Coordinates of C-alpha atoms and ligand atoms in Angstrom, one line a residue:
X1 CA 141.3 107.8 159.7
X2 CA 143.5 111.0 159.9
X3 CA 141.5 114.4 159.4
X4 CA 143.8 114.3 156.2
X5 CA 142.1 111.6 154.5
X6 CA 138.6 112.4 155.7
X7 CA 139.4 115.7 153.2
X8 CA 140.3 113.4 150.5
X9 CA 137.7 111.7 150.5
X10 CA 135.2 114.7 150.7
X11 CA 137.1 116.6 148.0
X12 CA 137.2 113.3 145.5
X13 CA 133.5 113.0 146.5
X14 CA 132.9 116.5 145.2
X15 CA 135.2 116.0 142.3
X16 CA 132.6 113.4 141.5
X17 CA 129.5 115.3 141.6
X18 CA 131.4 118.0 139.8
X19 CA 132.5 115.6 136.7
X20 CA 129.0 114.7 136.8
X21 CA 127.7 118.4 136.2
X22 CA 129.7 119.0 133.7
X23 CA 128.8 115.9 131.9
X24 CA 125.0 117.4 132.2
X25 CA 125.8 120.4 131.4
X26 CA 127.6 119.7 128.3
X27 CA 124.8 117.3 127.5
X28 CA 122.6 120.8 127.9
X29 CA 124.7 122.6 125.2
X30 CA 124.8 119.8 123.0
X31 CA 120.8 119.6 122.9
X32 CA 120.5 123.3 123.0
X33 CA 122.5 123.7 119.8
X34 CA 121.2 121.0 118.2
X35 CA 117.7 121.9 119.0
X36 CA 118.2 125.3 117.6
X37 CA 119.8 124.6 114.7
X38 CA 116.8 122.2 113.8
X39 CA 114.6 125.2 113.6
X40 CA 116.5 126.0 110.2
X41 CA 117.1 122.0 108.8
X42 CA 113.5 121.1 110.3
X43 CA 111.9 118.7 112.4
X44 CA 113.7 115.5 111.5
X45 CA 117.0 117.0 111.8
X46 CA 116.0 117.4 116.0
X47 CA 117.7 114.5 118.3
X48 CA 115.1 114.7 120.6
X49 CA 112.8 113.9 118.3
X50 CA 114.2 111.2 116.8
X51 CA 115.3 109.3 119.4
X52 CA 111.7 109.6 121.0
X53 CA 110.4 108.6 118.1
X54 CA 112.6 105.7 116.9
X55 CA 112.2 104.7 120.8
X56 CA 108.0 105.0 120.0
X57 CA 108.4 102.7 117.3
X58 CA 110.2 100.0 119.3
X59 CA 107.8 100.5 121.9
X60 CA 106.5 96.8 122.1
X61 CA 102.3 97.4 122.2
X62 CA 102.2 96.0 126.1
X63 CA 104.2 99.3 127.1
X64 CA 102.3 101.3 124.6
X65 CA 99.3 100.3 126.5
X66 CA 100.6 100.5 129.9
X67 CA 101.7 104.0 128.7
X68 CA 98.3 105.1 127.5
X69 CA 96.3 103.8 129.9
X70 CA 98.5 105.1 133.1
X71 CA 99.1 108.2 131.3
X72 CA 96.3 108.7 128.8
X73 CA 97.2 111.7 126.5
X74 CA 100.1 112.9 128.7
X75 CA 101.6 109.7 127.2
X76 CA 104.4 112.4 125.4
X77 CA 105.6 114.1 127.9
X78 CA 106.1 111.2 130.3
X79 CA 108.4 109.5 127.6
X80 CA 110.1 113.2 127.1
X81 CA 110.8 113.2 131.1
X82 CA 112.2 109.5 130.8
X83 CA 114.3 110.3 128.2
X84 CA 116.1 113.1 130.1
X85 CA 116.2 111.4 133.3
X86 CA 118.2 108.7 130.9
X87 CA 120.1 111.2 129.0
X88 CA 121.1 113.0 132.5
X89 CA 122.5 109.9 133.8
X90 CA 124.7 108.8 131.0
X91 CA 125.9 112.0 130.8
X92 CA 126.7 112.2 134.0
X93 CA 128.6 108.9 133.8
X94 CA 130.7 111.0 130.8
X95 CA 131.2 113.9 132.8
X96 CA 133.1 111.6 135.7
X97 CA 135.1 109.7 133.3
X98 CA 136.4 112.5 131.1
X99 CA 137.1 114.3 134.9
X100 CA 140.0 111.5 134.9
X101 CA 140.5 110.6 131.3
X102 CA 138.6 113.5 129.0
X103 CA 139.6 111.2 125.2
X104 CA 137.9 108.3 127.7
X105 CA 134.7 111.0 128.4
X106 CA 134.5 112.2 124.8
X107 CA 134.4 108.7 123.3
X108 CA 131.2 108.0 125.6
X109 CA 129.5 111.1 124.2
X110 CA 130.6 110.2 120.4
X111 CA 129.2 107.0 121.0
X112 CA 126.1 108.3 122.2
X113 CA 125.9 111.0 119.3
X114 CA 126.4 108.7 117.0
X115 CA 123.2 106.5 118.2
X116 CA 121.6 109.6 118.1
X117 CA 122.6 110.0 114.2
X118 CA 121.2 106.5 113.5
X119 CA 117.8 108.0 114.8
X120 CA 117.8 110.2 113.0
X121 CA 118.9 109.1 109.5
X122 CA 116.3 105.9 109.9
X123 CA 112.9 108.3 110.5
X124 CA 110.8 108.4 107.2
X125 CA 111.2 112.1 106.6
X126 CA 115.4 112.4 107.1
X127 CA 118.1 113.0 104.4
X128 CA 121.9 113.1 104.9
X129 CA 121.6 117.1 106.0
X130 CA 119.6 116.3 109.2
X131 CA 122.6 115.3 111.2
X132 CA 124.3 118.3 110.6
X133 CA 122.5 120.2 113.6
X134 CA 123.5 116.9 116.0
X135 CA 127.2 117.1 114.9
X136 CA 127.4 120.8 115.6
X137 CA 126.0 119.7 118.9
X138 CA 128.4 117.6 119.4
X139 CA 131.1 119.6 118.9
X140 CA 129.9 122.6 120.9
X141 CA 129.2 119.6 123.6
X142 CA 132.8 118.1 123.5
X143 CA 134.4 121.8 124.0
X144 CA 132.1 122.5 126.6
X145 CA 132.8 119.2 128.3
X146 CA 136.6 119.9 128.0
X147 CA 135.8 123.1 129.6
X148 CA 134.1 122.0 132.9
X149 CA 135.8 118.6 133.4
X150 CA 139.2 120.7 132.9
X151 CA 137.6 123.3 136.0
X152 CA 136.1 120.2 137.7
X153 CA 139.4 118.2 138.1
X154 CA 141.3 121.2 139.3
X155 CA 138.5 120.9 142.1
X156 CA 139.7 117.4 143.8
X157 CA 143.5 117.6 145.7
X158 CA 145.6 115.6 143.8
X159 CA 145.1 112.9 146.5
X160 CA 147.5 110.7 144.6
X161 CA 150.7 112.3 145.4
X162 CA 152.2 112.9 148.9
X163 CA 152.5 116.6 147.8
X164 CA 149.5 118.7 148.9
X165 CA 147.5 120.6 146.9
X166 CA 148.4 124.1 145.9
X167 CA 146.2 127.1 146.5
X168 CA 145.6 127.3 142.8
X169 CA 144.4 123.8 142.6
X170 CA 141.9 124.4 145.8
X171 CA 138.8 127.1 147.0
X172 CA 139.2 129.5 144.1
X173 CA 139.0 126.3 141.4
X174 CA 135.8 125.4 143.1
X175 CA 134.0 128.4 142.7
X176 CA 135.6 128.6 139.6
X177 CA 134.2 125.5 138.5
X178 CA 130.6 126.6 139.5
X179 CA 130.6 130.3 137.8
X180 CA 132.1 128.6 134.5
X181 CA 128.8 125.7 135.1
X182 CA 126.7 128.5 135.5
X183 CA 127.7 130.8 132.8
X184 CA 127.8 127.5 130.2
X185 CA 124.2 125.8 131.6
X186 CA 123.1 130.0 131.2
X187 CA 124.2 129.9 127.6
X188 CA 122.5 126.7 126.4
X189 CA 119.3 127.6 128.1
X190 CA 119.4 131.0 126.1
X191 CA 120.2 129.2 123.2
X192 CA 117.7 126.2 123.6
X193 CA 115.1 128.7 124.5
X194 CA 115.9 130.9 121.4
X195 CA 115.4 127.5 119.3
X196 CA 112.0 126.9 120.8
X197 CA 111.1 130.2 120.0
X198 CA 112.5 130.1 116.5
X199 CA 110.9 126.5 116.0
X200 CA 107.6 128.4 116.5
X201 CA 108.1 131.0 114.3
X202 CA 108.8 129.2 111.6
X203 CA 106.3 126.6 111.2
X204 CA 104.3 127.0 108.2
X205 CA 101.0 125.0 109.0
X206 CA 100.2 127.0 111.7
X207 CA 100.6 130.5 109.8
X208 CA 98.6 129.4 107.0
X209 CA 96.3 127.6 108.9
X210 CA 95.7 130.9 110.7
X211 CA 94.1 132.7 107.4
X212 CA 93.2 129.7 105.7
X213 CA 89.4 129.7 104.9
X214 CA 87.6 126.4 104.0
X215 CA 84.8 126.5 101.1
X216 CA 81.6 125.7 102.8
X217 CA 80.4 122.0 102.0
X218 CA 78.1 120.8 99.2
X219 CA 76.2 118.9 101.6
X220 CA 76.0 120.0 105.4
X221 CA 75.2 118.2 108.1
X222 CA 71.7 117.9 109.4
X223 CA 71.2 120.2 112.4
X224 CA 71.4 118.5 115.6
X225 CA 68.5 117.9 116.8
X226 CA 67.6 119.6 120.0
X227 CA 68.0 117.0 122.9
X228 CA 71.1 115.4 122.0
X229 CA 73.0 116.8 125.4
X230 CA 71.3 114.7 128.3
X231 CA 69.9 117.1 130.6
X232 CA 72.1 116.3 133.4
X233 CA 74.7 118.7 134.7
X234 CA 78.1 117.5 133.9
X235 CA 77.6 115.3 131.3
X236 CA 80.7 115.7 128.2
X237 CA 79.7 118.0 125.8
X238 CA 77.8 116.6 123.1
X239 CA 80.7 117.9 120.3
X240 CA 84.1 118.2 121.9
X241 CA 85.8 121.4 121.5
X242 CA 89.0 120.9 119.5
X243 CA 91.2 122.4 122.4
X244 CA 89.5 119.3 124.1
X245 CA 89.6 116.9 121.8
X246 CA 92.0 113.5 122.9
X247 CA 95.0 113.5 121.1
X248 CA 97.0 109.7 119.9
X249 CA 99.7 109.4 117.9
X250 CA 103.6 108.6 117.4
X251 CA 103.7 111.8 116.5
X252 CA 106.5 113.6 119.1
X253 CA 107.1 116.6 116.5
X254 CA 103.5 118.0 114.8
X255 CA 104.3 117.2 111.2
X256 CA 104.6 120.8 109.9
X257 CA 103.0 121.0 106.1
X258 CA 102.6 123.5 103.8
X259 CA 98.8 122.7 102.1
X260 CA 100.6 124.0 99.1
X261 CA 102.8 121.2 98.7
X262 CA 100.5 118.5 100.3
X263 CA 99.8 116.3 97.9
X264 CA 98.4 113.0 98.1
X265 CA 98.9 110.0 96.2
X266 CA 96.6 107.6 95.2
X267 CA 98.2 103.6 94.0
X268 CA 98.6 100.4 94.1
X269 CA 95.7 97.9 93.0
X270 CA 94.0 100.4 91.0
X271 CA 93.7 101.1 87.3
X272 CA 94.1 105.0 87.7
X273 CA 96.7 106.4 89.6
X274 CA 97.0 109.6 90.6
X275 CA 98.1 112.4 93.1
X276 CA 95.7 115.3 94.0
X277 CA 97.1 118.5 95.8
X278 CA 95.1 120.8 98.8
X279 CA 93.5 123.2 96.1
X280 CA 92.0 120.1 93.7
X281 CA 90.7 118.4 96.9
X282 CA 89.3 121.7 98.3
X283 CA 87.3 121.9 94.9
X284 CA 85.3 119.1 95.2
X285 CA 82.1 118.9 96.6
X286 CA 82.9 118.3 100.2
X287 CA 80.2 117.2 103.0
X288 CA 80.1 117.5 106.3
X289 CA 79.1 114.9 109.3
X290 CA 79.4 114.3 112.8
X291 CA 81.6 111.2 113.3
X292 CA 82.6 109.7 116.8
X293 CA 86.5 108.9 116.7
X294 CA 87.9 106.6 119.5
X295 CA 90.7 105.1 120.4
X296 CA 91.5 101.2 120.0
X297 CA 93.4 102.2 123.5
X298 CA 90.0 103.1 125.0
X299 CA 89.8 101.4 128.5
X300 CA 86.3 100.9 129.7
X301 CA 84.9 104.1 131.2
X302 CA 87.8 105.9 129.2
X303 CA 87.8 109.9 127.6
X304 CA 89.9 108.0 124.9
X305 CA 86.6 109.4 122.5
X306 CA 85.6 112.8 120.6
X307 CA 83.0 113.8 118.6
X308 CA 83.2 116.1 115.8
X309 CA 81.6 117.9 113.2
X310 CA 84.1 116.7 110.1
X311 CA 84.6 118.7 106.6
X312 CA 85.9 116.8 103.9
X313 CA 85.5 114.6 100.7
X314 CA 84.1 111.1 100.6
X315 CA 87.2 108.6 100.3
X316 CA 84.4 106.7 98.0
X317 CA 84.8 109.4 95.3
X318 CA 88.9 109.1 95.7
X319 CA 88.2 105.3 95.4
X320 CA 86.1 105.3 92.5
X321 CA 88.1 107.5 90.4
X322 CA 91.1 104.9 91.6
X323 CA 89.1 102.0 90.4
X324 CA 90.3 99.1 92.7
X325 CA 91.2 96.3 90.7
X326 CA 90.3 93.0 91.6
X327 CA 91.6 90.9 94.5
X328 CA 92.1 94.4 96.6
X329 CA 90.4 94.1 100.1
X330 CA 92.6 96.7 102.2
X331 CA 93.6 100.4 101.5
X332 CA 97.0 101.3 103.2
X333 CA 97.0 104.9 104.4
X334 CA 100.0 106.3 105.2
X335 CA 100.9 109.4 107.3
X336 CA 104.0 111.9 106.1
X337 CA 105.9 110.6 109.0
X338 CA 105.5 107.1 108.7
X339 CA 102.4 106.0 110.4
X340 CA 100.6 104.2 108.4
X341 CA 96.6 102.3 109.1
X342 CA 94.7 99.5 107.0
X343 CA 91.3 100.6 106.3
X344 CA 89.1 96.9 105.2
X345 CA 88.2 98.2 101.1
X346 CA 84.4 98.1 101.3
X347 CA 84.7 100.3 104.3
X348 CA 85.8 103.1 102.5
X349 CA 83.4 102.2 99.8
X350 CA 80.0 102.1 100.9
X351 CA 77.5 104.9 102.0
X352 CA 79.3 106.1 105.3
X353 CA 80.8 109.2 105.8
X354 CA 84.7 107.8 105.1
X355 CA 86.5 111.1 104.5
X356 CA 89.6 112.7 103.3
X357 CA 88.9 116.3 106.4
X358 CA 90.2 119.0 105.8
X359 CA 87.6 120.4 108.6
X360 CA 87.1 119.9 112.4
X361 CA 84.0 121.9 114.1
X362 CA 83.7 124.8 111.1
X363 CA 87.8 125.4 111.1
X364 CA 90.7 123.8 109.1
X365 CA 92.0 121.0 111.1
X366 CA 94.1 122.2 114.3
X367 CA 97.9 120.8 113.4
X368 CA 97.5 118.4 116.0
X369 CA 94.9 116.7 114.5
X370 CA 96.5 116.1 111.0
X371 CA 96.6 119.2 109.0
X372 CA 96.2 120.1 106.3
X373 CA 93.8 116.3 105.8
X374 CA 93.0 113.1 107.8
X375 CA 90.9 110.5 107.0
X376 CA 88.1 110.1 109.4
X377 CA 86.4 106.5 108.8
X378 CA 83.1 106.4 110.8
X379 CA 82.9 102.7 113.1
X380 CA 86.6 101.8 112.7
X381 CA 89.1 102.6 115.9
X382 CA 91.4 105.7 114.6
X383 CA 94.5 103.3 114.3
X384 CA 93.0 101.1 111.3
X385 CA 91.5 104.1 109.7
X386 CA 92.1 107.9 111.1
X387 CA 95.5 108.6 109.6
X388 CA 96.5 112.5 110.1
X389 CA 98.8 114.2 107.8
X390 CA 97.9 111.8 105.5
X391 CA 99.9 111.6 101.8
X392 CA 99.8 108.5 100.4
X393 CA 97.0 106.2 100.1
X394 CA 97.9 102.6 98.2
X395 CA 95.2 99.6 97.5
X396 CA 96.1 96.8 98.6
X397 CA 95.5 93.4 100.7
X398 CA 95.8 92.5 104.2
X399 CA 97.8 89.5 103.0
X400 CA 100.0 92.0 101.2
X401 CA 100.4 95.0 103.6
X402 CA 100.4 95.5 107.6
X403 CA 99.5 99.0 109.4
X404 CA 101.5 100.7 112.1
X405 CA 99.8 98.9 115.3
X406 CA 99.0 95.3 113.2
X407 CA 102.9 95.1 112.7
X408 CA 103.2 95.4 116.6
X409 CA 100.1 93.0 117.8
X410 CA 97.5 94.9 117.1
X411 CA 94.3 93.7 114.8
X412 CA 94.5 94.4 111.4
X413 CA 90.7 94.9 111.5
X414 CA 89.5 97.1 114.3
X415 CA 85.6 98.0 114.2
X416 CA 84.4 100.0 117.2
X417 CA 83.0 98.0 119.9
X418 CA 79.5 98.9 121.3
X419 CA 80.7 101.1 124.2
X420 CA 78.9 102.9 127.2
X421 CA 80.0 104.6 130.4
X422 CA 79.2 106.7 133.3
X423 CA 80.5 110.4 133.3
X424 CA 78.0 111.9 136.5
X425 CA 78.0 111.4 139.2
X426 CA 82.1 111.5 138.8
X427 CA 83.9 108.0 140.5
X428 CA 84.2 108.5 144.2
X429 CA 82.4 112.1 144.2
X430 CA 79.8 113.3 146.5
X431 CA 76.3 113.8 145.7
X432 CA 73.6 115.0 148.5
X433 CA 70.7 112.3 149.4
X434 CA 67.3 112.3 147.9
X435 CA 66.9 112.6 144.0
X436 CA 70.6 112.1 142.2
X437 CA 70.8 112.7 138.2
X438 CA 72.9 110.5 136.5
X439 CA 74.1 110.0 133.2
X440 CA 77.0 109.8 130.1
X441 CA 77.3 108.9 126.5
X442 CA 77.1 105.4 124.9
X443 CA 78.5 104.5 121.2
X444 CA 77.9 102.1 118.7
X445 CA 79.2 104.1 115.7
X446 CA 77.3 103.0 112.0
X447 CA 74.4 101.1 113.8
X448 CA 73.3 103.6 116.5
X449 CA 72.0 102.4 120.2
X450 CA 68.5 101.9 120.8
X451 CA 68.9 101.0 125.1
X452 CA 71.1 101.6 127.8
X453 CA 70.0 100.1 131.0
X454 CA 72.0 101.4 134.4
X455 CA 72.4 99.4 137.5
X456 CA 72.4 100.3 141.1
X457 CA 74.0 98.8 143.9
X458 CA 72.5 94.9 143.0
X459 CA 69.7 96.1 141.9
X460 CA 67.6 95.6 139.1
X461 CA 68.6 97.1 135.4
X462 CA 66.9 100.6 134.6
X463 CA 66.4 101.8 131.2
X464 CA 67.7 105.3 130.9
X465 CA 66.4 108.0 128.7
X466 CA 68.1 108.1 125.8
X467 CA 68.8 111.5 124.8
X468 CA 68.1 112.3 121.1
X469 CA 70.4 110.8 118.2
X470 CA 72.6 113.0 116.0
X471 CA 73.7 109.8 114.0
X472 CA 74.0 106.3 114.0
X473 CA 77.7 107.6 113.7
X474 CA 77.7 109.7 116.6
X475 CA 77.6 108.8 120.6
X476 CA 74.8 109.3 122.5
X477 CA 73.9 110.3 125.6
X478 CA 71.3 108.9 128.9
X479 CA 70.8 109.9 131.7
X480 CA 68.8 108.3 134.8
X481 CA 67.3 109.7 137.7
X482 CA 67.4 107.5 141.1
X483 CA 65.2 109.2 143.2
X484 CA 65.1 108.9 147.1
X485 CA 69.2 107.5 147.0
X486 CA 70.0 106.8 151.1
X487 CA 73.1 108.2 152.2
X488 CA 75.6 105.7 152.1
X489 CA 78.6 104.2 149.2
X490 CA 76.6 103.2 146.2
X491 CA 77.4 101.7 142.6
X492 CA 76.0 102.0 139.3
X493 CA 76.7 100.2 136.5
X494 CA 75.8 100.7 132.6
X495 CA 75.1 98.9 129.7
X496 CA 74.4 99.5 125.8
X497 CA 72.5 98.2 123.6
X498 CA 73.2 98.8 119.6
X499 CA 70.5 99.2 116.6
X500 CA 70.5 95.5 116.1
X501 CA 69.4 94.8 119.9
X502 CA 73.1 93.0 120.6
X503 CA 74.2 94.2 123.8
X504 CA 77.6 95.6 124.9
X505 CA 79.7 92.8 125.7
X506 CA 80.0 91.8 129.4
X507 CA 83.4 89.9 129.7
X508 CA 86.5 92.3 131.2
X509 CA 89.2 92.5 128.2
X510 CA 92.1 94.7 127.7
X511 CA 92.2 97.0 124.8
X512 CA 95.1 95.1 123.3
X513 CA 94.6 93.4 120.6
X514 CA 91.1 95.1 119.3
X515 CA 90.2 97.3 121.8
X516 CA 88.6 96.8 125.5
X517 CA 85.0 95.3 126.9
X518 CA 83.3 95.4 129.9
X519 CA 80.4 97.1 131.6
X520 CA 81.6 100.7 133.3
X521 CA 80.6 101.4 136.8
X522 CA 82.0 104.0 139.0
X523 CA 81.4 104.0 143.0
X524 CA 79.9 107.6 144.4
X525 CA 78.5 108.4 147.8
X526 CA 75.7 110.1 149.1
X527 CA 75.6 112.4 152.0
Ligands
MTE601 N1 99.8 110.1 111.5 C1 99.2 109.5 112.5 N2 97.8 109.4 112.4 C2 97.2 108.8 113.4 C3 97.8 108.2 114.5 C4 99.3 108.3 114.5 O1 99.9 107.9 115.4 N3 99.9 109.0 113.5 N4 97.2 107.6 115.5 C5 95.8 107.1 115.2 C6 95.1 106.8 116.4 S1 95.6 105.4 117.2 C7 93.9 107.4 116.8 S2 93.0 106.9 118.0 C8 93.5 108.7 116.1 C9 93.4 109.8 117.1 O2 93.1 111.0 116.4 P1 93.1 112.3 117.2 O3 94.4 112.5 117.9 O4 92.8 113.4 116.3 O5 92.0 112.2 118.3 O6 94.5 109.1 115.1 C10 95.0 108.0 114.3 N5 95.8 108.7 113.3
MO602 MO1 94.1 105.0 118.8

């Protein structure tokens, strides 16, 4: 090989990478101006979004799982970090085609825009004006792509002639090439930055959240009584700060609602239909409970659990001013974006604290956890019953209707499982010998638990302490003292039982289809 070719090959090898920049870069300035643009058209209009979203919804439930339990609530930004690794490399690919061929180039990113439109117009919020942000994308894209491909191809000799390359065509073209990157990448940054910023500004939920005041409840819930907290260092907190509270949904975008045009509607298999808005459901006699909420996803040991004190009005009271008609057995609620959850009837109707919240620990609902009202069914996992930004409710049957998860292999029916685990010591951490406190919470939401036993090593089962109970809808805490521990690697193992004496099912199952079993142990050492 003559030093001549070795060039070549170097300088077509950096024409590459350079078509490949460009291709991300332009991809940059397309999202940028799209994303800023959906500040002023709204969420629905924003490709990222959508494409997450519509991506959520094809998610078949064994990823969904794998997702949650590998990344738990981080499950968002792991798909967003996917879905630019995917959108870098096929945009890459565009940028080295429309380096040789830019009408070959732009027909890749049309393509893709186009996918991106069909996102967008299928979400359950969109309208014909959504795609109008993507298009200018995709315009501001296509010249940028021109742009750099145009500086990128100057880059590479033309290697194809005999005639060699002329100064114009070589060094100053390269740096060229990177100030004109630079300048372009420093533009859609601005500009994507500005639309975050912008996005912010304008949401309404959070400014009137902000100096929105709840009336205070007819009935309140009964103080907790002291001793619920298990006197063990370490242990969760008995009520989980809202900052701290698990978030699940399909949710990529916070639905962004304005109580005063929230309304919901109430149909179906009832004899009096009817829509109440914020201000009607804030008059009402509202009550207030603790309620346990967990996750259907909940692997055994899990944090996929919160406990809250709940504001809101009994979905009894929305029922029986409804009045089911016969034959009705499910009530299909249905989020503003889609999500939607089959609550079993006679759940929602008898004496439990099945609410429409508009309240989460004495303060309107964070916007994360469904402002401006959820429902919050006490016993039933959160995805057959917890619905956030919740607008329609319709009466139905399970033969009739399907929720969100149940059309994607989940249970239709999905009652909380009798549930225990082990939060202290932590798994794997170090305790010193002699007398080691251990403990954690155990739930068996509507029944209560009346025993959790612990195991160590092979040992015999313990009964713990119970700590004192809030609720029969609320966890509960234990805690166990194993006094003179040897130094050594030890195991202990837990077990509930509920109200009824039926203890905590033994046999290892995955969460999928109606939620996981097992008995929780964690391995620790003392030293
Ligand atoms: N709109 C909407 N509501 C939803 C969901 C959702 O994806 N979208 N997920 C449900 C599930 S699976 C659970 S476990 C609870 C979680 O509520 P949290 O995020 O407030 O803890 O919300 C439920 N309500
Ligand atoms: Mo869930």
């Amino acid at each position: 090989m003559g030093k001549r070719s070795t060039e070549n090959t170097s300088r077509d090898w950096r024409g590459t990478l350079f078509g490949a920049l460009a291709g991300v870069i332009s991809a940059g300035v397309l999202f940028a101006i799209a994303e800023f643009l959906s500040a002023f058209f709204g969420a629905a209009s924003s490709p990222l979004t959508a494409v997450g979203s519509t991506f959520i919804d094809f998610t078949p439930a064994w990823m969904k799982n794998f997702a949650i339990a590998t990344f738990g609530t981080n499950d968002k930004f792991v798909l967003l970090l996917s879905m630019g690794i995917v959108a870098a490399a096929l945009s890459a690919v565009a940028g080295i085609v429309a380096r040789k061929k830019f009408a070959a180039g732009a027909t890749m990113v049309v393509a893709f825009a186009v996918v991106m439109a069909v996102c967008i117009l299928t979400r359950a919020s969109a309208g014909i004006a959504d795609v109008f942000p993507l298009l200018m994308g995709t315009v501001g894209g296509l010249l940028a792509l021109r742009f750099l491909s145009q500086s990128a191809r100057t880059t590479s000799s033309t290697s194809t002639t005999a005639n060699p390359p002329t100064a114009a065509e070589q060094t100053p073209s390269r740096r060229t090439f990177l100030v004109r990157s630079a300048l372009v990448a420093g533009a859609a940054v601005v500009v994507g930055f500005g639309g975050t910023v912008i996005n912010g500004a304008r949401n309404t939920a959070l400014a009137v959240r902000a100096t929105l005041k709840l009336p205070a409840p007819k009935t309140t819930a009964a103080a907790l009584p002291t001793g619920v907290q298990a006197p063990v260092e370490g242990v969760t907190p008995f009520v989980t700060p809202n900052d701290d509270f698990y978030r699940i949904d399909t949710a990529l975008a916070v639905p962004d609602i304005d109580p005063a045009n929230w309304q919901l509607r109430v149909h179906g298999m009832v004899e009096e239909e009817f829509t109440i808005g914020f201000d009607e459901l804030l008059a009402q006699d509202l009550i207030e409970s603790y309620v346990t909420l967990t996750c259907v996803s909940n692997v055994v040991g899990g944090n996929l659990a919160g406990n809250a004190k709940w504001l809101g009005y009994p979905l009894r009271e929305v029922l029986a001013r409804a009045k089911p008609t016969a034959g009705a057995d499910m009530v299909l609620s249905t989020s503003i974006d889609g999500f939607s959850a089959s609550t079993p009837l006679p759940v929602l109707q008898d004496d439990r604290d099945a609410i429409l919240a508009v309240g989460m620990n004495g303060e309107p609902l964070p916007l994360e956890h469904g402002f401006p009202v959820r429902m919050v069914v006490p016993g039933l996992y959160g995805f057959v019953s917890a619905t956030k930004w919740v607008v329609d409710l319709e009466v139905t049957t399970f033969a009739q209707s399907a929720g969100y998860w149940t059309s994607r292999g989940w249970n239709s029916h999905g009652p909380i499982k009798t549930a225990s685990r082990v939060e202290v010591p932590r798994a794997l951490g170090r305790v010193p010998a002699g007398s080691v406190p251990i403990g954690g919470s155990a739930w068996a939401q509507t029944k209560g638990i009346s025993k959790v036993e612990v195991q160590i090593d092979d040992g015999a089962w313990q009964e713990a302490t119970l700590a004192a109970e809030a609720s029969v809808d609320t966890w509960r805490q234990w805690s166990y003292i194993w006094d003179n521990a040897p130094a050594g690697t030890h195991k202990v193992r837990v077990r509930a039982y509920d109200a009824d004496g039926t203890i905590q099912i033994q046999d290892q199952a995955p969460p999928e289809p109606d939620g996981s079993t097992g008995w929780h142990s964690i391995t620790f050492n003392v030293t």
